[in-house]
Short mmCIF file of C-alpha atoms in Angstrom, two decimals:
data_model
loop_
_atom_site.label_atom_id
_atom_site.label_comp_id
_atom_site.label_asym_id
_atom_site.label_seq_id
_atom_site.Cartn_x
_atom_site.Cartn_y
_atom_site.Cartn_z
CA MET A 1 21.03 -41.38 -57.33
CA ASP A 2 23.21 -38.54 -56.45
CA THR A 3 25.85 -38.76 -59.11
CA HIS A 4 27.85 -35.72 -58.16
CA ASP A 5 29.28 -37.66 -55.30
CA LEU A 6 30.79 -40.37 -57.34
CA THR A 7 33.45 -38.40 -58.66
CA ALA A 8 36.32 -39.88 -56.07
CA ALA A 9 35.09 -43.39 -56.85
CA TYR A 10 35.23 -42.39 -60.43
CA ALA A 11 38.85 -41.33 -60.21
CA LEU A 12 39.79 -44.45 -58.38
CA HIS A 13 38.05 -46.53 -60.76
CA ALA A 14 35.68 -47.80 -57.95
CA LEU A 15 32.75 -47.93 -59.35
CA ASP A 16 30.78 -50.92 -61.08
CA ASP A 17 30.10 -50.91 -64.27
CA VAL A 18 26.20 -49.50 -63.88
CA GLU A 19 27.39 -46.80 -61.83
CA ARG A 20 30.32 -46.02 -64.05
CA ALA A 21 28.03 -45.35 -67.42
CA ALA A 22 25.47 -43.28 -65.16
CA TYR A 23 28.35 -40.85 -63.92
CA GLU A 24 29.85 -40.70 -67.36
CA GLN A 25 26.38 -39.52 -68.78
CA HIS A 26 26.32 -37.14 -65.72
CA LEU A 27 29.56 -35.99 -66.58
CA ALA A 28 28.38 -34.94 -70.39
CA HIS A 29 26.71 -32.00 -68.78
CA CYS A 30 27.86 -31.28 -65.32
CA GLU A 31 30.68 -28.59 -65.72
CA ARG A 32 31.73 -28.67 -61.85
CA CYS A 33 32.30 -32.76 -61.91
CA ARG A 34 34.23 -32.39 -64.92
CA GLU A 35 36.69 -30.15 -63.05
CA GLU A 36 36.53 -31.92 -59.93
CA LEU A 37 37.45 -35.03 -61.99
CA ALA A 38 40.52 -33.47 -63.34
CA VAL A 39 41.72 -32.55 -60.30
CA LEU A 40 41.00 -35.73 -58.08
CA THR A 41 42.15 -37.95 -61.28
CA GLU A 42 45.73 -36.36 -60.72
CA SER A 43 45.69 -37.29 -57.17
CA ALA A 44 44.41 -40.48 -57.90
CA ALA A 45 47.21 -40.98 -60.36
CA ALA A 46 49.95 -39.87 -57.78
CA LEU A 47 48.91 -43.42 -55.91
CA ALA A 48 50.74 -44.86 -58.74
CA TRP A 49 54.01 -43.48 -57.97
CA ALA A 50 53.88 -44.96 -54.43
CA VAL A 51 54.76 -48.47 -55.24
CA GLU A 52 58.02 -50.10 -55.79
CA SER A 53 58.62 -50.33 -59.65
CA PRO A 54 60.90 -53.11 -60.49
CA MET A 55 62.09 -52.84 -64.07
CA PRO A 56 59.54 -54.58 -66.53
CA PRO A 57 61.15 -57.60 -68.47
CA ALA A 58 63.02 -56.05 -71.27
CA HIS A 59 61.08 -58.08 -73.88
CA LEU A 60 57.78 -55.97 -72.84
CA ARG A 61 59.08 -53.14 -74.71
CA GLY A 62 59.59 -55.04 -78.08
CA ARG A 63 56.28 -56.89 -77.73
CA ILE A 64 54.51 -53.72 -77.31
CA LEU A 65 55.97 -51.81 -80.15
CA ASP A 66 55.63 -55.17 -82.36
CA ALA A 67 51.97 -54.76 -81.87
CA THR A 68 51.73 -51.36 -82.94
CA ALA A 69 53.72 -51.74 -86.04
CA ALA A 70 51.36 -54.73 -87.39
CA ASP A 71 51.82 -52.71 -90.35
CA ASN A 72 53.34 -49.42 -91.48
CA VAL A 73 49.83 -47.39 -92.14
CA VAL A 74 49.78 -44.22 -90.75
CA PRO A 75 46.20 -43.06 -90.17
CA PHE A 76 46.22 -39.32 -89.83
CA ARG A 77 42.76 -38.56 -88.06
CA ALA A 78 42.46 -34.88 -89.18
CA ARG A 79 39.80 -34.40 -91.52
CA VAL A 80 41.39 -32.35 -94.25
CA ARG A 81 40.12 -31.73 -97.94
CA ARG A 82 42.46 -29.70 -99.56
CA PRO A 83 45.70 -30.76 -101.43
CA TRP A 84 49.33 -31.02 -99.77
CA GLN A 85 49.58 -27.19 -99.16
CA ALA A 86 46.83 -27.63 -96.51
CA ILE A 87 47.76 -30.96 -95.37
CA ALA A 88 51.39 -29.50 -94.56
CA ALA A 89 49.66 -26.47 -93.14
CA VAL A 90 47.45 -28.49 -90.68
CA ALA A 91 50.81 -30.49 -89.70
CA ALA A 92 52.91 -27.79 -89.20
CA CYS A 93 49.92 -25.90 -86.93
CA ALA A 94 49.45 -29.29 -85.00
CA ALA A 95 52.97 -29.29 -84.15
CA ILE A 96 53.62 -25.55 -83.23
CA GLY A 97 50.26 -25.68 -81.46
CA LEU A 98 51.30 -28.63 -79.29
CA GLY A 99 54.84 -27.31 -78.58
CA ILE A 100 56.64 -29.90 -80.73
CA TRP A 101 58.44 -27.36 -83.12
CA GLY A 102 58.94 -25.08 -80.30
CA ALA A 103 60.72 -27.51 -78.10
CA THR A 104 62.66 -28.84 -80.93
CA VAL A 105 63.83 -25.56 -82.12
CA ASN A 106 64.82 -24.19 -78.71
CA ASN A 107 66.59 -27.21 -77.68
CA SER A 108 68.14 -28.43 -80.95
CA LEU A 109 67.81 -27.65 -84.50
CA HIS A 110 70.59 -30.08 -85.14
CA ARG A 111 68.28 -32.80 -83.83
CA ALA A 112 65.32 -31.56 -85.19
CA ARG A 113 67.19 -32.32 -88.52
CA ALA A 114 67.85 -35.64 -87.36
CA GLU A 115 64.32 -36.49 -86.51
CA SER A 116 63.05 -37.37 -89.69
CA SER A 117 59.68 -38.68 -88.33
CA THR A 118 56.67 -38.69 -90.50
CA LEU A 119 55.26 -35.37 -89.08
CA HIS A 120 58.49 -33.77 -89.30
CA ILE A 121 59.00 -34.53 -92.85
CA VAL A 122 55.42 -33.51 -93.81
CA ALA A 123 55.49 -30.12 -91.45
CA ASP A 124 58.92 -29.06 -92.43
CA PRO A 125 59.05 -26.22 -94.86
CA ALA A 126 62.51 -27.62 -96.29
CA SER A 127 60.65 -30.66 -97.39
CA ARG A 128 59.81 -31.10 -101.14
CA LYS A 129 56.05 -31.68 -101.58
CA VAL A 130 55.13 -32.94 -104.75
CA GLU A 131 51.52 -33.33 -105.82
CA LEU A 132 50.38 -37.12 -106.57
CA ASN A 133 48.91 -38.11 -110.27
CA GLY A 134 45.73 -40.34 -109.69
CA LYS A 135 44.87 -39.56 -106.48
CA SER A 136 44.64 -36.46 -104.09
CA GLY A 137 47.53 -36.15 -101.92
CA MET A 138 51.28 -35.82 -101.98
CA VAL A 139 54.61 -37.10 -101.21
CA ALA A 140 57.09 -35.18 -98.99
CA VAL A 141 60.65 -35.53 -99.13
CA ALA A 142 62.97 -34.24 -96.51
CA PRO A 143 66.23 -32.98 -97.52
CA ASP A 144 68.27 -36.14 -96.41
CA GLY A 145 65.82 -37.93 -98.94
CA GLU A 146 63.51 -39.62 -96.58
CA GLY A 147 60.07 -39.70 -97.56
CA VAL A 148 56.09 -39.71 -96.77
CA LEU A 149 53.29 -40.80 -99.06
CA VAL A 150 50.25 -38.97 -97.97
CA VAL A 151 46.95 -40.05 -99.70
CA GLU A 152 43.37 -38.71 -99.08
CA HIS A 153 40.30 -40.73 -98.87
CA LEU A 154 41.97 -43.81 -100.15
CA PRO A 155 39.50 -46.67 -99.72
CA ALA A 156 40.59 -49.82 -97.67
CA ALA A 157 42.34 -52.14 -99.96
CA PRO A 158 40.13 -55.01 -101.07
CA ALA A 159 40.02 -58.31 -99.09
CA GLY A 160 43.46 -60.32 -99.57
CA MET A 161 45.12 -57.49 -100.95
CA THR A 162 47.13 -54.54 -100.01
CA TYR A 163 48.68 -51.32 -101.28
CA GLU A 164 52.21 -51.39 -101.78
CA ALA A 165 54.38 -48.17 -102.32
CA TRP A 166 57.36 -48.03 -104.42
CA VAL A 167 60.32 -45.78 -105.00
CA ILE A 168 61.65 -46.24 -108.97
CA PRO A 169 65.03 -44.30 -108.88
CA HIS A 170 65.39 -42.69 -112.49
CA GLY A 171 66.22 -45.18 -115.13
CA GLY A 172 66.32 -47.97 -112.09
CA ARG A 173 64.15 -50.67 -110.81
CA PRO A 174 61.23 -50.15 -108.57
CA GLN A 175 62.59 -50.60 -104.87
CA ARG A 176 59.79 -51.83 -102.22
CA ALA A 177 58.78 -49.05 -99.81
CA GLY A 178 56.06 -50.51 -97.75
CA VAL A 179 52.54 -51.80 -97.65
CA PHE A 180 49.92 -50.34 -96.40
CA ARG A 181 45.95 -50.69 -96.05
CA GLY A 182 44.13 -47.38 -96.52
CA GLY A 183 40.63 -46.70 -95.31
CA ASP A 184 41.35 -43.68 -93.48
CA ASP A 185 40.42 -39.96 -94.25
CA MET A 186 44.30 -39.76 -94.75
CA THR A 187 46.89 -42.17 -94.95
CA MET A 188 50.20 -41.29 -94.44
CA VAL A 189 52.93 -43.79 -95.11
CA LYS A 190 56.52 -43.34 -93.91
CA LEU A 191 58.60 -44.60 -97.43
CA GLY A 192 61.03 -47.41 -96.65
CA MET A 193 63.38 -46.07 -99.31
CA HIS A 194 65.25 -43.00 -99.60
CA VAL A 195 63.77 -40.73 -102.51
CA PRO A 196 66.48 -39.77 -104.58
CA ARG A 197 65.70 -36.62 -106.94
CA GLY A 198 64.24 -37.61 -110.33
CA ALA A 199 62.88 -40.75 -108.89
CA THR A 200 59.05 -41.59 -108.95
CA VAL A 201 56.82 -42.65 -106.23
CA ALA A 202 54.27 -44.95 -107.02
CA ALA A 203 51.63 -47.30 -105.24
CA THR A 204 50.07 -50.55 -106.62
CA VAL A 205 47.59 -52.91 -105.45
CA GLU A 206 49.36 -56.15 -104.52
CA LYS A 207 48.34 -59.69 -102.98
CA HIS A 208 48.22 -59.70 -99.13
CA GLY A 209 51.89 -59.31 -97.98
CA GLY A 210 53.14 -57.24 -100.95
CA ALA A 211 55.19 -58.09 -104.25
CA ASP A 212 58.63 -58.08 -105.09
CA ALA A 213 57.97 -56.11 -108.08
CA PRO A 214 54.91 -54.26 -108.96
CA THR A 215 52.29 -56.36 -111.10
CA SER A 216 49.38 -54.06 -111.77
CA LYS A 217 49.29 -50.35 -113.09
CA PRO A 218 49.91 -47.71 -110.53
CA LEU A 219 47.19 -46.11 -108.90
CA LEU A 220 48.80 -43.28 -108.16
CA THR A 221 52.61 -41.49 -108.93
CA ALA A 222 54.52 -38.62 -108.14
CA GLN A 223 57.81 -37.42 -109.85
CA ILE A 224 59.97 -36.01 -107.36
CA MET B 1 69.62 -46.90 -77.45
CA THR B 2 69.51 -43.53 -78.71
CA ARG B 3 66.57 -41.23 -77.59
CA GLU B 4 66.10 -38.84 -79.88
CA LEU B 5 63.09 -37.63 -78.80
CA ALA B 6 63.91 -37.33 -75.17
CA HIS B 7 63.77 -33.47 -75.26
CA LEU B 8 60.10 -33.52 -76.13
CA SER B 9 57.21 -32.83 -73.60
CA ASP B 10 54.99 -35.82 -72.74
CA GLU B 11 52.29 -34.04 -74.34
CA ALA B 12 54.18 -33.39 -77.63
CA LEU B 13 54.82 -37.40 -77.62
CA VAL B 14 51.01 -38.01 -77.58
CA ALA B 15 50.36 -35.61 -79.97
CA LEU B 16 53.00 -37.47 -82.23
CA THR B 17 51.74 -40.99 -80.93
CA ALA B 18 48.03 -39.54 -82.34
CA ARG B 19 49.72 -39.39 -86.03
CA ALA B 20 51.18 -43.03 -85.29
CA GLU B 21 54.75 -41.98 -84.64
CA GLN B 22 55.98 -45.14 -83.10
CA SER B 23 59.24 -43.75 -81.80
CA ALA B 24 56.99 -41.32 -79.86
CA LEU B 25 55.07 -44.50 -78.50
CA ALA B 26 58.38 -46.17 -77.71
CA GLU B 27 59.53 -42.85 -75.83
CA LEU B 28 56.44 -42.64 -73.67
CA TYR B 29 57.27 -46.17 -72.76
CA ASP B 30 60.89 -45.41 -71.92
CA ARG B 31 59.46 -42.61 -69.59
CA TYR B 32 56.41 -44.64 -68.09
CA GLY B 33 57.03 -48.22 -68.99
CA ARG B 34 58.36 -48.83 -65.16
CA PRO B 35 55.97 -47.32 -63.08
CA ALA B 36 53.14 -48.65 -65.04
CA TYR B 37 54.61 -51.96 -64.94
CA GLY B 38 55.13 -51.37 -60.90
CA LEU B 39 51.38 -50.43 -60.43
CA ALA B 40 50.30 -53.53 -62.44
CA LEU B 41 52.27 -55.79 -60.49
CA ARG B 42 51.20 -54.28 -57.22
CA ILE B 43 47.55 -54.49 -58.27
CA LEU B 44 47.73 -57.95 -60.11
CA ARG B 45 50.76 -59.71 -58.10
CA ASP B 46 51.44 -61.65 -61.04
CA GLU B 47 54.01 -60.67 -63.40
CA SER B 48 52.27 -62.37 -66.65
CA LEU B 49 49.17 -60.48 -66.06
CA ALA B 50 51.07 -57.23 -65.13
CA GLU B 51 52.71 -57.67 -68.57
CA ASP B 52 49.58 -57.87 -70.51
CA ALA B 53 47.75 -55.11 -68.51
CA VAL B 54 50.89 -52.64 -69.44
CA GLN B 55 50.62 -54.22 -72.98
CA ASP B 56 46.77 -53.47 -73.49
CA ALA B 57 47.36 -49.86 -71.72
CA PHE B 58 49.92 -49.11 -74.34
CA MET B 59 47.78 -50.32 -77.14
CA ALA B 60 45.07 -48.03 -75.67
CA ILE B 61 47.26 -45.21 -75.67
CA TRP B 62 48.14 -45.72 -79.22
CA ARG B 63 44.53 -45.89 -80.36
CA THR B 64 43.24 -43.05 -78.44
CA ALA B 65 46.09 -40.71 -78.54
CA PRO B 66 44.17 -38.42 -81.03
CA ARG B 67 41.38 -38.01 -78.10
CA PHE B 68 43.74 -36.99 -75.51
CA VAL B 69 43.46 -33.15 -74.50
CA PRO B 70 46.41 -31.78 -73.00
CA GLU B 71 43.89 -28.76 -71.45
CA LYS B 72 42.29 -31.39 -69.50
CA GLY B 73 45.21 -32.85 -67.87
CA LYS B 74 48.61 -34.04 -67.83
CA ALA B 75 49.83 -36.89 -70.34
CA SER B 76 51.59 -38.84 -67.44
CA THR B 77 47.95 -38.93 -65.60
CA TRP B 78 46.36 -40.19 -68.61
CA ILE B 79 48.89 -42.61 -69.02
CA LEU B 80 48.69 -44.12 -65.62
CA THR B 81 45.02 -43.82 -65.46
CA LEU B 82 44.81 -46.30 -68.37
CA VAL B 83 47.30 -48.74 -66.91
CA HIS B 84 45.44 -48.64 -63.39
CA ARG B 85 41.94 -48.86 -65.13
CA ARG B 86 43.21 -52.16 -67.19
CA SER B 87 44.99 -53.52 -64.06
CA VAL B 88 41.83 -53.40 -62.15
CA ASP B 89 39.55 -54.46 -64.66
CA VAL B 90 41.79 -57.59 -64.94
CA VAL B 91 41.95 -58.06 -61.08
CA ARG B 92 38.52 -58.19 -60.88
CA ARG B 93 38.03 -60.87 -63.78
CA GLU B 94 40.58 -63.06 -61.98
CA GLN B 95 39.32 -62.38 -58.74
CA ARG B 96 42.93 -61.93 -57.78
CA ARG B 97 42.77 -59.18 -55.01
CA ARG B 98 45.64 -58.39 -52.89
CA THR B 99 44.64 -55.99 -49.93
CA ASP B 100 48.32 -55.61 -47.94
CA SER B 101 49.35 -52.73 -46.98
CA ILE B 102 51.86 -51.06 -49.54
CA ASP B 103 54.66 -51.13 -46.96
CA GLY B 104 57.27 -53.88 -47.43
CA THR B 105 54.88 -55.93 -49.63
CA HIS B 106 56.96 -56.42 -52.71
CA GLU B 107 60.15 -57.92 -52.92
CA PRO B 108 62.78 -57.81 -54.05
CA ARG B 109 63.37 -54.19 -53.36
CA THR B 110 64.96 -52.59 -55.97
CA HIS B 111 66.24 -49.40 -54.34
CA GLY B 112 69.67 -48.32 -55.29
CA ALA B 113 71.99 -48.56 -58.33
CA ASP B 114 69.52 -49.57 -61.03
CA GLU B 115 66.51 -47.22 -59.72
CA GLU B 116 66.37 -43.89 -61.25
CA ALA B 117 66.72 -41.42 -58.75
CA TRP B 118 63.62 -39.43 -59.75
CA LEU B 119 61.57 -42.44 -59.11
CA ARG B 120 62.54 -43.14 -55.80
CA LEU B 121 62.13 -39.68 -54.97
CA GLN B 122 58.48 -39.63 -56.32
CA ARG B 123 57.87 -42.67 -54.33
CA GLU B 124 59.03 -41.23 -51.08
CA ARG B 125 57.18 -38.01 -51.69
CA VAL B 126 53.94 -39.70 -52.33
CA GLN B 127 54.40 -42.45 -49.36
CA HIS B 128 54.97 -39.60 -47.20
CA ALA B 129 52.06 -37.85 -47.82
CA LEU B 130 49.73 -41.30 -47.77
CA LYS B 131 51.22 -41.30 -44.25
CA GLN B 132 49.80 -38.11 -43.20
CA LEU B 133 46.19 -38.96 -43.99
CA PRO B 134 43.82 -40.56 -41.54
CA ASP B 135 44.31 -44.14 -41.09
CA GLN B 136 40.59 -44.84 -42.40
CA GLN B 137 41.05 -42.25 -45.39
CA ARG B 138 44.34 -44.14 -46.21
CA GLU B 139 42.63 -47.60 -46.06
CA ALA B 140 39.85 -46.66 -48.19
CA LEU B 141 42.11 -45.08 -51.10
CA GLU B 142 44.55 -48.31 -50.93
CA LEU B 143 41.79 -50.83 -50.80
CA ALA B 144 40.28 -48.93 -53.88
CA TYR B 145 43.21 -48.12 -55.86
CA TYR B 146 45.49 -50.93 -55.17
CA GLY B 147 42.95 -53.56 -54.43
CA GLY B 148 40.72 -52.90 -57.24
CA PHE B 149 37.55 -53.05 -54.81
CA THR B 150 34.50 -50.85 -55.99
CA GLN B 151 33.13 -48.43 -53.51
CA THR B 152 29.98 -50.82 -52.96
CA GLU B 153 32.39 -53.83 -51.95
CA LEU B 154 34.17 -51.43 -49.70
CA ALA B 155 31.28 -50.46 -47.79
CA GLU B 156 30.62 -54.09 -47.25
CA ARG B 157 33.82 -55.28 -46.23
CA LEU B 158 34.50 -52.30 -43.98
CA GLY B 159 30.94 -52.58 -42.49
CA GLN B 160 30.25 -48.83 -42.85
CA PRO B 161 27.62 -47.15 -44.93
CA LEU B 162 28.34 -46.44 -48.66
CA GLY B 163 28.03 -42.69 -48.19
CA THR B 164 30.99 -42.71 -45.31
CA ILE B 165 33.06 -44.55 -47.88
CA LYS B 166 32.41 -41.90 -50.74
CA SER B 167 33.34 -39.24 -48.11
CA ARG B 168 36.72 -40.96 -47.13
CA MET B 169 37.57 -41.21 -50.63
CA PHE B 170 37.04 -38.00 -51.43
CA MET B 171 38.52 -36.58 -48.34
CA GLY B 172 41.23 -38.65 -49.19
CA LEU B 173 42.04 -37.72 -52.46
CA ALA B 174 41.47 -33.76 -51.81
CA ARG B 175 43.99 -33.89 -48.71
CA LEU B 176 46.51 -35.97 -50.62
CA ARG B 177 46.22 -33.17 -53.33
CA GLU B 178 47.02 -30.42 -50.48
CA LEU B 179 49.74 -32.73 -49.21
CA LEU B 180 51.70 -33.10 -52.63
CA GLY B 181 50.99 -29.71 -53.66
CA ASP B 182 52.54 -28.96 -56.90
CA THR B 183 55.73 -30.92 -56.38
CA VAL B 184 54.91 -34.39 -57.43
CA MET B 185 52.24 -33.25 -59.96
CA GLU B 186 54.43 -31.01 -61.60
CA THR B 187 57.95 -33.12 -61.83
CA ALA B 188 56.72 -36.68 -62.81
CA TRP B 189 59.29 -36.43 -65.66
CA THR B 190 62.16 -34.21 -66.11
CA PRO B 191 63.15 -34.00 -69.63
CA THR B 192 66.86 -34.70 -70.40
CA THR B 193 68.67 -31.86 -71.88
#
């Protein structure tokens, strides 16, 4: 089979499973086909715009977001072995390299501050970064108090159990700040509570679903 | 609903999605959910199957965003390609193919107030380009892309050798590219400022 001439059919998703597998194998070492495919795929995708597009049902957006938010674990796929300085540097480079930071700063520095997304908090030089005790990682806290817990090489929580993050204000009681599972090279958890100065961020292992107050000794802490 | 990420490029949003930023995925949905649903509905002809296909595609975006390489193509192409593949996979499974031409097939027509101007503009441009293709090329593209037929099925259905079908698809896509130039290709999304 001459696989070169399957490029258009592949771009149109018009190959059967066997042909597709053969073509994908071919693609791995045919530079010419990869280039041609990139062009033909853009053409094929243009066909998507030719159809009527009624509004999708309003509930679809929520359904999709619910499905992705099954838990608040943020698996950070980059493999990094250094503590927080390196973590923050990697995040910042990724943001700059992809134009996120540039676009943000160019458009509105104001908005950039308002966007306290996880990556922004980690990458933002204005965030306070505190190294963890007990595990490798850090807590980053934005000037507005939004925080992110970053843990490296945290094994997945045992079956039926979960990790739970806590924000403990100075002299106060632990506040629930989200449950997470671990198991990634780098786990990033956006904390569900603002982190005041002097507070401690901690994580414990709890039964699935989390607990109202910590029931075990923290496996990691950071004093902000 | 505020769209605080509205000023970011599609590619930046995919990068944030790769870091599991849900708000970035939500913004991508706000940009492409509608054409995605329209495409799925065109292929599947069933609202509930179309919803499922769009949801599956966005889950795939969520999970595979770290593998997206901006140098290889635009994010909008990647997203719509995922939606297309899911929809075709389902239509093949369900044997629910429809082959009518794209003109006047979907009712109610939603031109007008509730449809954003750029979406209509896009549609008109691509439809105009499609009309300029030789009939046989257009037929091959439409049956494959909207009908979900494989090239072998197309050859049988149209009573043509496989080689002829391949070349019609190739010529059709290449010509479409010429006709559209960079206009549609580059203006899929105009960021709000």
